[in-house]
Every structure is written in structure tokens, then in C-alpha cells.
């Protein structure tokens, strides 16, 4: 893999892990969606210069600890990163370029909500180094957008998508299905419309009701009506696969579809069990120092994280991961993608291979398939992946 850092060009082999990336969490939103369990907060005012300096300080701190790593991807997630000032994004990226060598095909993704999109802002993001945008569209009818607590309309979503296409070669957007009162026919129609719009990538998520959210509270009180039964939700999943396959946007992961070569490189780092630095309130990371892999977590509350970043320490937890813990995480993440896992890598991490009888049973009932040392979940297996993994890792 050829890599660049300023004027330097070096050759680096990174086969030992799934790559190296940075996740930067921007915790602020204009409004809190009722289904969202992410660490997001509504704030009237944000001191962009202070936050910008904090991110840069954290980048420099991790660079001193992890020198020479080659950055394959940067992901601005949230929250709503499209509320970040373009100069904040640009300065963060410049700090990353100073800190590490970066791949020639570096992917820089920024999540955006259609309601916060402006043409000039998108041009400035692109000029600052963003190469890919992911839009949180979520639904293509206004009634369901209102039910999901979204502050944009379908018309605004389409306008935002058109602006994104003018400024970025790579554009993705999200949709949620198995929504209230949604039937199979309406999802077929909506998905067909989405595929007609799509550039190279779609994220299609089944609505899940999470505890601690507004939807979770309503559901517990019996006030969230019209959710599809399990069988209908499963039918929606299978129809999604069929329609996307026919459109040349097959799933490469349970909820993610792309044209060949347009997969999210950042998310592949997670699923291939690479290293990634998590910066920002509540961000998680997996980093390897001195041959030991660690799980990291940071302060959740934005104000607390900001104060700690200015003081030089934002981590609330850094836990050494044993080989068996790493093997379990590798299996959990790797079976989500269609390429699966390398059983040799699993055995090396775990100190022992997967149980042969369990593997054979899951293969016989059509949940798993093997090709050489590659173990993959079948389409049937990915539909019930939690149950498959429970069998493999009791």
C-alpha cells in the first residue's frame, strides 16, 4: 500500500490488523430524535474555537502514544457533525496530517443531517479535506419523518442530497425501516425510490427500540403503536436484500449496501477488527500499544470532556483486552460482513480454534459457510446473527 505524509511516500504493510482510523464525535444536535440512543445533546451555543483546540490537543496526545501509524480513514460522527464550522473540520484534519502519515486513498467521512445542509458549507468541507458525506435521511415520506422526530422534510432531504452530489464523489444516506404502520408494499416503493437516488452506498437500518430513549419510554408505557410484528420485520429485511441485489447494491454488512469498491472504509476497520482512536465525548476506541490491545472510553458529558481535554486526560477507562476477549470481539464484528473472518486469526487470538462440532452443526443448518480459512455467515445466518454468535461463543 502506497502512503503519503506531506512530501514523503513510504511503503507499509498493514496486514496484521484491519487498518487504522480515527473517530471524532461531535455531540451536538439541533434536536434529539426519540429513537436515538447515541451520546447527543442540544446546546444553544457552542464555542467552536475551544472545541477545535480540544480535538487538536487530543490528536497530538494520541499521536505521541501511537507514532508512525498510517491513517486509512477519519470519521466525523455524532450528534450532527454538519453543525461543525468548516474551519473546525479543516483544522482537525490538518492536525491529523501533521501527526501521522496518511494513505493515498484516505477516506474522510462527515455525517450530516439534511436540515443543517448549506451549499457553501458543503463546499467548504470538501475544500477542507472531507471526501465522503453520509446523510441522515431516515424516511422518504413526511409523516414518518415527523414520527421519527426529524426536523427536515423529504423535499429538504432531496435538496441536501443534490448539494452533496455536487460537492463529493462519494455520498451515502441512511433509511430506517420497520417503522410504525409501515407495510411491505410501501417499503418496496420507498426502497426503490432510494435506490434510484443512490450514488454508491446506502445504510438501511431496522428500527430498534432502545431503553433510555423517548421511544423506549413510550413503548414501555404501551404508547408506541403500529410497530410491525417480527415476521413482517423479517420479511422487510429479506425484501431489502433482494431489491438491493437486483439494483447492484448488495449488502456487504448486515445493514450496509454499496456498489463494488464503495464500501465504507472506516466501518470496515471496525468489522475487520483494526485499531481506531476514539476522540470526543463518549467515544470508544481500540488501540494497540507495545503489543497489547486496549479498549478505551471517554467522558460522556460534553462539558466534562472538554474540561478534561484541556487538562490532558479524557479517558475514563483503558482496559487491556485478553486474547480470548479480542477473539470474541473479532468474531462478533467480523461475521457482520459478507467476507467473514479468518479462522486462523481467531485461533491465534483465542489460543484455540472454534469448536468443530458447533461449526459443523451451523454449517449443516445453513447458518455458516467455509471457504479455505474464511468463515462467513450466510444470508440466513446474518438475519439471526446474535443467535449464531451465541452458539459459537456460549
Short mmCIF file of N, CA and C in Angstrom, two decimals, residues 231-298:
data_model
loop_
_atom_site.label_atom_id
_atom_site.label_comp_id
_atom_site.label_asym_id
_atom_site.label_seq_id
_atom_site.Cartn_x
_atom_site.Cartn_y
_atom_site.Cartn_z
N UNK A 231 -42.45 -11.18 12.21
CA UNK A 231 -42.46 -11.81 10.88
C UNK A 231 -42.45 -10.77 9.77
N UNK A 232 -43.21 -9.69 9.95
CA UNK A 232 -43.23 -8.64 8.93
C UNK A 232 -41.88 -7.94 8.87
N UNK A 233 -41.29 -7.67 10.02
CA UNK A 233 -39.96 -7.04 10.03
C UNK A 233 -38.93 -7.93 9.34
N UNK A 234 -39.01 -9.24 9.56
CA UNK A 234 -38.09 -10.18 8.89
C UNK A 234 -38.32 -10.17 7.38
N UNK A 235 -39.59 -10.11 6.97
CA UNK A 235 -39.88 -10.03 5.54
C UNK A 235 -39.29 -8.76 4.93
N UNK A 236 -39.36 -7.67 5.68
CA UNK A 236 -38.79 -6.41 5.17
C UNK A 236 -37.28 -6.55 4.99
N UNK A 237 -36.62 -7.24 5.93
CA UNK A 237 -35.18 -7.46 5.80
C UNK A 237 -34.88 -8.26 4.54
N UNK A 238 -35.60 -9.35 4.31
CA UNK A 238 -35.30 -10.21 3.16
C UNK A 238 -35.63 -9.49 1.84
N UNK A 239 -36.72 -8.74 1.82
CA UNK A 239 -37.06 -7.97 0.61
C UNK A 239 -35.98 -6.93 0.33
N UNK A 240 -35.44 -6.32 1.38
CA UNK A 240 -34.36 -5.35 1.23
C UNK A 240 -33.17 -5.97 0.51
N UNK A 241 -32.80 -7.19 0.91
CA UNK A 241 -31.66 -7.86 0.28
C UNK A 241 -31.94 -8.12 -1.20
N UNK A 242 -33.14 -8.61 -1.50
CA UNK A 242 -33.48 -8.96 -2.89
C UNK A 242 -33.48 -7.73 -3.79
N UNK A 243 -34.10 -6.66 -3.33
CA UNK A 243 -34.21 -5.46 -4.15
C UNK A 243 -32.85 -4.81 -4.36
N UNK A 244 -32.05 -4.76 -3.30
CA UNK A 244 -30.72 -4.14 -3.41
C UNK A 244 -29.79 -4.99 -4.29
N UNK A 245 -29.89 -6.31 -4.18
CA UNK A 245 -29.10 -7.19 -5.06
C UNK A 245 -29.40 -6.89 -6.52
N UNK A 246 -30.69 -6.79 -6.83
CA UNK A 246 -31.10 -6.57 -8.21
C UNK A 246 -30.63 -5.22 -8.73
N UNK A 247 -30.44 -4.25 -7.82
CA UNK A 247 -30.01 -2.90 -8.21
C UNK A 247 -28.49 -2.75 -8.21
N UNK A 248 -27.75 -3.83 -7.93
CA UNK A 248 -26.29 -3.74 -7.89
C UNK A 248 -25.75 -3.10 -6.63
N UNK A 249 -26.56 -3.11 -5.56
CA UNK A 249 -26.14 -2.53 -4.27
C UNK A 249 -26.28 -3.59 -3.19
N UNK A 250 -25.58 -4.69 -3.37
CA UNK A 250 -25.70 -5.81 -2.43
C UNK A 250 -25.16 -5.43 -1.05
N UNK A 251 -25.66 -6.13 -0.04
CA UNK A 251 -25.17 -5.92 1.33
C UNK A 251 -23.75 -6.45 1.45
N UNK A 252 -22.86 -5.63 2.00
CA UNK A 252 -21.55 -6.13 2.37
C UNK A 252 -21.45 -6.27 3.89
N UNK A 253 -22.50 -5.81 4.58
CA UNK A 253 -22.64 -5.91 6.03
C UNK A 253 -24.13 -5.95 6.30
N UNK A 254 -24.53 -6.35 7.48
CA UNK A 254 -25.95 -6.57 7.76
C UNK A 254 -26.82 -5.41 7.33
N UNK A 255 -26.42 -4.18 7.61
CA UNK A 255 -27.27 -3.02 7.33
C UNK A 255 -26.70 -2.09 6.27
N UNK A 256 -25.60 -2.47 5.64
CA UNK A 256 -24.92 -1.56 4.72
C UNK A 256 -24.79 -2.18 3.33
N UNK A 257 -25.12 -1.36 2.33
CA UNK A 257 -25.16 -1.79 0.94
C UNK A 257 -24.32 -0.82 0.11
N UNK A 258 -23.59 -1.36 -0.85
CA UNK A 258 -22.73 -0.50 -1.65
C UNK A 258 -22.47 -1.11 -3.02
N UNK A 259 -22.17 -0.24 -3.97
CA UNK A 259 -21.63 -0.73 -5.22
C UNK A 259 -20.20 -1.21 -4.96
N UNK A 260 -19.75 -2.15 -5.75
CA UNK A 260 -18.42 -2.75 -5.52
C UNK A 260 -17.35 -1.66 -5.48
N UNK A 261 -16.53 -1.68 -4.43
CA UNK A 261 -15.47 -0.70 -4.26
C UNK A 261 -15.87 0.54 -3.49
N UNK A 262 -17.16 0.67 -3.17
CA UNK A 262 -17.63 1.87 -2.48
C UNK A 262 -18.02 1.62 -1.03
N UNK A 263 -17.58 0.50 -0.48
CA UNK A 263 -17.86 0.19 0.92
C UNK A 263 -17.23 1.27 1.82
N UNK A 264 -17.84 1.49 2.98
CA UNK A 264 -17.29 2.46 3.94
C UNK A 264 -15.98 1.91 4.50
N UNK A 265 -14.88 2.54 4.17
CA UNK A 265 -13.57 2.05 4.64
C UNK A 265 -13.45 2.19 6.15
N UNK A 266 -14.07 3.23 6.68
CA UNK A 266 -13.96 3.40 8.12
C UNK A 266 -14.68 2.28 8.86
N UNK A 267 -15.92 2.00 8.46
CA UNK A 267 -16.65 0.93 9.13
C UNK A 267 -15.98 -0.43 8.94
N UNK A 268 -15.30 -0.62 7.80
CA UNK A 268 -14.58 -1.88 7.60
C UNK A 268 -13.44 -2.03 8.61
N UNK A 269 -12.88 -0.93 9.06
CA UNK A 269 -11.86 -1.02 10.11
C UNK A 269 -12.47 -1.65 11.36
N UNK A 270 -13.66 -1.23 11.74
CA UNK A 270 -14.33 -1.84 12.90
C UNK A 270 -14.57 -3.33 12.65
N UNK A 271 -15.17 -3.64 11.51
CA UNK A 271 -15.61 -5.00 11.25
C UNK A 271 -14.43 -5.95 10.97
N UNK A 272 -13.32 -5.40 10.49
CA UNK A 272 -12.12 -6.23 10.30
C UNK A 272 -11.23 -6.23 11.54
N UNK A 273 -11.71 -5.59 12.57
CA UNK A 273 -11.06 -5.55 13.88
C UNK A 273 -9.68 -4.88 13.81
N UNK A 274 -9.69 -3.70 13.17
CA UNK A 274 -8.48 -2.89 13.17
C UNK A 274 -8.44 -1.99 14.39
N UNK A 275 -7.44 -1.12 14.42
CA UNK A 275 -7.29 -0.16 15.51
C UNK A 275 -7.97 1.15 15.13
N UNK A 276 -8.58 1.79 16.11
CA UNK A 276 -9.13 3.12 15.87
C UNK A 276 -9.08 3.92 17.16
N UNK A 277 -8.76 5.19 17.01
CA UNK A 277 -8.74 6.13 18.12
C UNK A 277 -10.11 6.78 18.21
N UNK A 278 -10.69 6.81 19.40
CA UNK A 278 -11.97 7.47 19.62
C UNK A 278 -11.76 8.78 20.37
N UNK A 279 -12.11 9.89 19.73
CA UNK A 279 -11.91 11.22 20.31
C UNK A 279 -13.26 11.94 20.37
N UNK A 280 -13.56 12.53 21.51
CA UNK A 280 -14.81 13.25 21.68
C UNK A 280 -15.64 12.63 22.80
N UNK A 281 -16.68 13.32 23.25
CA UNK A 281 -17.46 12.84 24.39
C UNK A 281 -18.10 11.47 24.12
N UNK A 282 -17.77 10.52 24.99
CA UNK A 282 -18.35 9.18 24.88
C UNK A 282 -17.75 8.31 23.80
N UNK A 283 -16.71 8.76 23.13
CA UNK A 283 -16.12 7.97 22.04
C UNK A 283 -15.37 6.76 22.60
N UNK A 284 -15.52 5.63 21.92
CA UNK A 284 -14.81 4.41 22.27
C UNK A 284 -13.67 4.21 21.29
N UNK A 285 -12.64 3.49 21.70
CA UNK A 285 -11.53 3.18 20.81
C UNK A 285 -10.98 1.80 21.06
N UNK A 286 -10.20 1.32 20.11
CA UNK A 286 -9.41 0.09 20.25
C UNK A 286 -8.03 0.42 19.73
N UNK A 287 -7.04 0.42 20.63
CA UNK A 287 -5.68 0.80 20.22
C UNK A 287 -4.70 -0.23 20.73
N UNK A 288 -3.60 -0.38 19.98
CA UNK A 288 -2.56 -1.33 20.35
C UNK A 288 -1.29 -0.57 20.69
N UNK A 289 -0.81 -0.75 21.91
CA UNK A 289 0.42 -0.10 22.39
C UNK A 289 1.34 -1.17 22.95
N UNK A 290 2.57 -1.21 22.46
CA UNK A 290 3.53 -2.16 22.99
C UNK A 290 3.07 -3.60 22.88
N UNK A 291 2.35 -3.92 21.82
CA UNK A 291 1.88 -5.28 21.61
C UNK A 291 0.62 -5.64 22.37
N UNK A 292 0.09 -4.74 23.20
CA UNK A 292 -1.13 -5.00 23.97
C UNK A 292 -2.28 -4.17 23.40
N UNK A 293 -3.40 -4.82 23.21
CA UNK A 293 -4.58 -4.12 22.69
C UNK A 293 -5.45 -3.66 23.86
N UNK A 294 -5.95 -2.42 23.75
CA UNK A 294 -6.74 -1.81 24.82
C UNK A 294 -8.08 -1.33 24.28
N UNK A 295 -9.08 -1.38 25.14
CA UNK A 295 -10.35 -0.71 24.89
C UNK A 295 -10.35 0.60 25.65
N UNK A 296 -10.73 1.69 24.98
CA UNK A 296 -10.74 2.99 25.63
C UNK A 296 -12.16 3.57 25.61
N UNK A 297 -12.48 4.36 26.62
CA UNK A 297 -13.73 5.09 26.70
C UNK A 297 -13.43 6.49 27.23
N UNK A 298 -14.29 7.44 26.91
CA UNK A 298 -14.07 8.82 27.33
C UNK A 298 -15.29 9.35 28.09
#
